[in-house]
C-alpha positions as CSV (number, residue, x, y, z in Angstrom):
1,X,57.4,22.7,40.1
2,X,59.5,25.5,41.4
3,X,59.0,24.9,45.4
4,X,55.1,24.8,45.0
5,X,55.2,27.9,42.8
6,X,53.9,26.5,39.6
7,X,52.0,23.5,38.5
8,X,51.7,22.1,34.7
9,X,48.5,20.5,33.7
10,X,46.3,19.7,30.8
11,X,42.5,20.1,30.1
12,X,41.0,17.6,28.0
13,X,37.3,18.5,26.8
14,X,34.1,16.0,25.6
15,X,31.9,17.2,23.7
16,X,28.0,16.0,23.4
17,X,25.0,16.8,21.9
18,X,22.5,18.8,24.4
19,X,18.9,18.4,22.6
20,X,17.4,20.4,25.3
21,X,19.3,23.0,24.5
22,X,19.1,23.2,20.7
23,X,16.4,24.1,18.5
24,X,16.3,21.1,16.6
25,X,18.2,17.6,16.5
26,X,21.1,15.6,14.9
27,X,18.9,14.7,12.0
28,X,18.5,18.2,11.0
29,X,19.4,19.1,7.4
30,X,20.6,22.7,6.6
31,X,23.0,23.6,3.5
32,X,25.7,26.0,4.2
33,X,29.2,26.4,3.3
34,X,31.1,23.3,2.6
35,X,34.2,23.7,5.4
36,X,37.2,21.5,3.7
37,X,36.5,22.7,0.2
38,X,37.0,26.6,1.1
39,X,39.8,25.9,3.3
40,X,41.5,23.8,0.7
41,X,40.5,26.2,-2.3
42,X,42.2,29.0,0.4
43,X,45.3,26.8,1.5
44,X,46.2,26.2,-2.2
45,X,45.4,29.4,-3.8
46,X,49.2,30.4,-4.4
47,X,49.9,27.1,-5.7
48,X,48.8,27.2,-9.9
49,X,49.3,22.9,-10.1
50,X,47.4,21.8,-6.9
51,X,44.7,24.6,-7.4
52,X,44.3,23.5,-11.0
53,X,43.7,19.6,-10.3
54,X,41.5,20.7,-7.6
55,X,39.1,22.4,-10.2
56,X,39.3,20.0,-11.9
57,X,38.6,17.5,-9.7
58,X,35.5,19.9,-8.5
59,X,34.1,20.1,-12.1
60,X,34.1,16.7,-12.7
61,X,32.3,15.5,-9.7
62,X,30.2,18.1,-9.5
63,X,31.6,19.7,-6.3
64,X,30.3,23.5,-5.3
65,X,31.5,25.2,-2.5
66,X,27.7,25.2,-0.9
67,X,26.4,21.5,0.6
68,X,23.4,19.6,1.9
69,X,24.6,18.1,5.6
70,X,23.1,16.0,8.5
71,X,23.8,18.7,11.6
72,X,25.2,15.3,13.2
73,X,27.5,15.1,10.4
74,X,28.4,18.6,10.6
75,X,29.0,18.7,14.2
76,X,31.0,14.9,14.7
77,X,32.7,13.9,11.1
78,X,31.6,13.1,7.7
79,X,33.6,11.9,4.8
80,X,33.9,14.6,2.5
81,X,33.9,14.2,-1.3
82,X,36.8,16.5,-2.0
83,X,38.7,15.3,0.7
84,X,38.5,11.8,-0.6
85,X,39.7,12.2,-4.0
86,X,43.0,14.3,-2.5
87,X,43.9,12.8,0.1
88,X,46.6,10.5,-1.4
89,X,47.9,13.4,-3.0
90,X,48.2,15.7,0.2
91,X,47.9,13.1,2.8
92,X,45.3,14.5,4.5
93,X,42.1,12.9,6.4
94,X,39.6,12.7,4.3
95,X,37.0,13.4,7.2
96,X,35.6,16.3,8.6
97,X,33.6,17.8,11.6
98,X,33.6,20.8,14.1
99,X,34.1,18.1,16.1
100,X,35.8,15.2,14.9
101,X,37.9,13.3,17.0
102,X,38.2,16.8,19.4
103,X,36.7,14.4,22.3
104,X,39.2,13.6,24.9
105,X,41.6,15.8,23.8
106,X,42.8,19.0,25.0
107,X,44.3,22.5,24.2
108,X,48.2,21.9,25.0
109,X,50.4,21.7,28.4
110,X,50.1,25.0,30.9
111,X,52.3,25.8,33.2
112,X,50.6,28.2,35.7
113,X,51.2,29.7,39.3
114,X,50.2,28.4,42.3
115,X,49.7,32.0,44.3
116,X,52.0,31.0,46.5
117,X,54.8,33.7,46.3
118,X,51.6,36.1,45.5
119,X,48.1,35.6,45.5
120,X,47.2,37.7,42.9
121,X,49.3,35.1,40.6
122,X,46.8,32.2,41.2
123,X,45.9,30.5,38.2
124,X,47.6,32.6,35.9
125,X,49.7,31.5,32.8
126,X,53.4,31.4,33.0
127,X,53.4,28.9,29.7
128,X,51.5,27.8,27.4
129,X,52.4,24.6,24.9
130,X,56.2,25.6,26.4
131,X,56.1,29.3,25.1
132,X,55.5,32.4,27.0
133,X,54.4,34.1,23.9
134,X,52.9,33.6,20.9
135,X,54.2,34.0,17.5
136,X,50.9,34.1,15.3
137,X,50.8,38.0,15.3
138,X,52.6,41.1,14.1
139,X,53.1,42.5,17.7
140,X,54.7,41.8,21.1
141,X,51.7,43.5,22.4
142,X,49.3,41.3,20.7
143,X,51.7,37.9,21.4
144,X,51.7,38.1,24.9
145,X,49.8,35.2,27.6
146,X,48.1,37.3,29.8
147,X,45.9,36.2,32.4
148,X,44.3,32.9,33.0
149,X,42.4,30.1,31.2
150,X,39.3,32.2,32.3
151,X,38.2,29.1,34.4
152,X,39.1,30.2,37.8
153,X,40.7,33.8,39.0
154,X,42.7,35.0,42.0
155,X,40.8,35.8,45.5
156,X,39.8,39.3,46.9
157,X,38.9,40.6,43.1
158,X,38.0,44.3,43.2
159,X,35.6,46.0,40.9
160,X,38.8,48.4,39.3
161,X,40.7,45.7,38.3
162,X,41.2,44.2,34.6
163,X,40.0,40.6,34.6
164,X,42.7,39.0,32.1
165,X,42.0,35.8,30.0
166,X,44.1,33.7,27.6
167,X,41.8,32.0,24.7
168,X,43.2,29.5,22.7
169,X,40.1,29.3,20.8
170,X,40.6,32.7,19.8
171,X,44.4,32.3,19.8
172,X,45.2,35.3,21.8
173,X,44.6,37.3,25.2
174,X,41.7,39.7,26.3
175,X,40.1,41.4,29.8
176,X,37.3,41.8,30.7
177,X,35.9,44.8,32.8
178,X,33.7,45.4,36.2
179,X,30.0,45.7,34.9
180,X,27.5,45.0,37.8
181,X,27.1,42.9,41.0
182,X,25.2,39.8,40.4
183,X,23.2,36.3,41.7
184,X,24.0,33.1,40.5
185,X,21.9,30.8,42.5
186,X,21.7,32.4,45.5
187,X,25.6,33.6,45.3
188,X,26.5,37.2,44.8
189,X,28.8,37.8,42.5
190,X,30.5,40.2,40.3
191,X,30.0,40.4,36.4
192,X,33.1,41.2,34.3
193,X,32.5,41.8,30.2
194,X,35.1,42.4,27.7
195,X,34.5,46.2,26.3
196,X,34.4,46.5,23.0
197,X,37.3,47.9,22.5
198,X,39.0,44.5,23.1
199,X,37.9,43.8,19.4
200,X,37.5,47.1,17.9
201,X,39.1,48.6,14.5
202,X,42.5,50.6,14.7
203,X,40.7,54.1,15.0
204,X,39.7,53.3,18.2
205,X,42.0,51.1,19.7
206,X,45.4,50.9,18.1
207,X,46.7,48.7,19.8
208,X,45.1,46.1,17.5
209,X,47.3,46.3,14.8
210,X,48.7,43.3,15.5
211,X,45.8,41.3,15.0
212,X,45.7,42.9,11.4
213,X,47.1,39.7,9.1
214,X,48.8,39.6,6.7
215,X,50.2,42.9,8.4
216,X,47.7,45.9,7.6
217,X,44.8,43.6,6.6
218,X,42.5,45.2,9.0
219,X,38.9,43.6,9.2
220,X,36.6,46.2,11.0
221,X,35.6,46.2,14.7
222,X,34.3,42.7,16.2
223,X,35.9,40.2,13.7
224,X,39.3,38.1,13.9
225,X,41.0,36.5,11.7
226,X,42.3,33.4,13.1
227,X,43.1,31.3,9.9
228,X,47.1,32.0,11.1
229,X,46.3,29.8,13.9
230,X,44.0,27.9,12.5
231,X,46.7,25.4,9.7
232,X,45.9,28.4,7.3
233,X,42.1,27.9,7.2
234,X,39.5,30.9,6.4
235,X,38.0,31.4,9.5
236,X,36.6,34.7,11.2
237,X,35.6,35.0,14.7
238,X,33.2,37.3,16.3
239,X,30.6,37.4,18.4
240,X,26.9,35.7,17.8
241,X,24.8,37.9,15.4
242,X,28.2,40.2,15.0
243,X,27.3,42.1,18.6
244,X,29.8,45.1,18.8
245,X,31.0,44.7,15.1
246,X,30.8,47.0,12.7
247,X,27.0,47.9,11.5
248,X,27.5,46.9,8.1
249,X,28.0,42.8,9.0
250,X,25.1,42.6,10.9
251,X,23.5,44.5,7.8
252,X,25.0,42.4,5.1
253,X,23.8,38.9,6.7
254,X,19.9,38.4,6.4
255,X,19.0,37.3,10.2
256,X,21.4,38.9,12.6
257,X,20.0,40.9,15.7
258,X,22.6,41.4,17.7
259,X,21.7,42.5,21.2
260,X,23.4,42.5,24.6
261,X,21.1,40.2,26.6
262,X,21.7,37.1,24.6
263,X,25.0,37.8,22.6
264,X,27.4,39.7,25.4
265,X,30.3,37.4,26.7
266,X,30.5,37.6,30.5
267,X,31.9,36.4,33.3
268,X,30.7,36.2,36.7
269,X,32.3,35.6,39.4
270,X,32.5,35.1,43.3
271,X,35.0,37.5,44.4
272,X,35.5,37.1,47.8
273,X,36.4,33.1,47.9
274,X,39.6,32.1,48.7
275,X,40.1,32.0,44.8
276,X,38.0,33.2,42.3
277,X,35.1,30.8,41.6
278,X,33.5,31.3,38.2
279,X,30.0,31.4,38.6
280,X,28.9,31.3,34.4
């Protein structure tokens, strides 16, 4: 595209089950919040007929908003009860999984330059899904595509520099900082981490505001609320065990040490290459 300048492309992701990596297996059971019936209890909260046949629908099958689950259910699709019973009245699927039919699919189209004008473009996001921006959030600050995918970076990184990445996971754009040199395997390396003020609350970094939604529905350092990205579903991101939230999560959720070592996102990379390899 462009005389060589950009390039469009797609990522398409499998998932799979890594027992090695997990504590137990597939055929674990564990009861925990039951995902479509708070998102649909949430979707149609403002809506006094669908709301009431959905209690009513609950109460007569005896559906809660707590359930027993198969992890393997959890994680690739299970038919769920409510979900069932409203789907010919929403036309919705009446499965659901973290999951579920997300294998072989990807993220959306970007369009991102080559580093051939400038190196220091490589890799980095012109468009995204055929925007330049976002529109999720109350600010042009907080709407803007900064950076790259986070999967590779431009050569010749220096330790002063802002590492920018795009998340569509997270549904917006954050950096990452210069924290220590590294060795992956025998490569040397730089190690970038976001700061915490990339999440924090408005008294520290204001520039947040925009993430507050609806506007001036501010949640407290280390959490995101993504349900505006998410087809209106209540979900909250942070980090594992809450690390560099506010005390009072951690506090509030029986179980939760946070601690650098095992809950810090980082990024390390080989800064010297002729672009710049992600190490982990």
């Amino acid at each position: 595209m462009d005389n060589g300048t950009r390039v469009a492309a797609v990522n398409p992701k499998t998932y799979v089950f890594e027992p090695n990596m997990s504590s137990g297996s597939e055929a674990d059971i564990v009861r925990t919040v039951d995902i479509p019936v708070v998102t649909v209890m949430e979707k149609f909260k403002d809506n006094i007929v669908i709301r009431r046949i959905i209690s009513d629908l609950m109460k007569a099958n005896s559906i809660g908003i707590f359930g027993t689950f198969r992890v393997g259910d959890l994680l690739w699709g299970y038919e769920d009860p409510l979900l069932k019973l409203i789907k010919n009245i929403l036309q919705i699927d009446d499965h659901f999984g973290l999951f579920y039919k997300k294998n072989g699919t990807d993220d959306g189209e970007y369009v991102v330059f080559t580093g051939k004008k400038n190196y220091q473009d490589f890799a980095r996001i012109d468009e995204w899904n055929g925007q330049s921006t976002l529109n999720w959030w109350t600010t042009e600050g907080c709407n803007m595509i900064n950076g790259t995918d986070g999967a590779s970076f431009h050569p010749i990184i220096k330790k002063t520099e802002k590492l920018y990445i795009f998340s569509s996971d997270l549904c917006r754009s954050i950096y990452a900082q210069f924290e220590s040199e590294v060795s992956v395997r025998g490569v040397s390396g730089f190690r970038f981490v976001p700061p915490s003020e990339v999440f924090a609350n408005l008294t520290i970094n204001p520039d947040n505001a925009g993430f507050c939604v609806p506007a001036g529905n501010c949640l407290g350092s280390g959490l995101l609320n993504v349900s505006v990205c998410k087809e209106d579903a209540p979900i909250i991101m942070s980090s594992p065990h809450f690390y560099q939230a506010d005390d009072k999560f951690a506090q509030d959720v029986f179980g939760m040490n946070p601690n650098k070592e095992e809950h810090e996102t980082l990024i390390d990379v080989n800064p010297l290459e002729q672009i710049g390899t992600v190490l982990q």
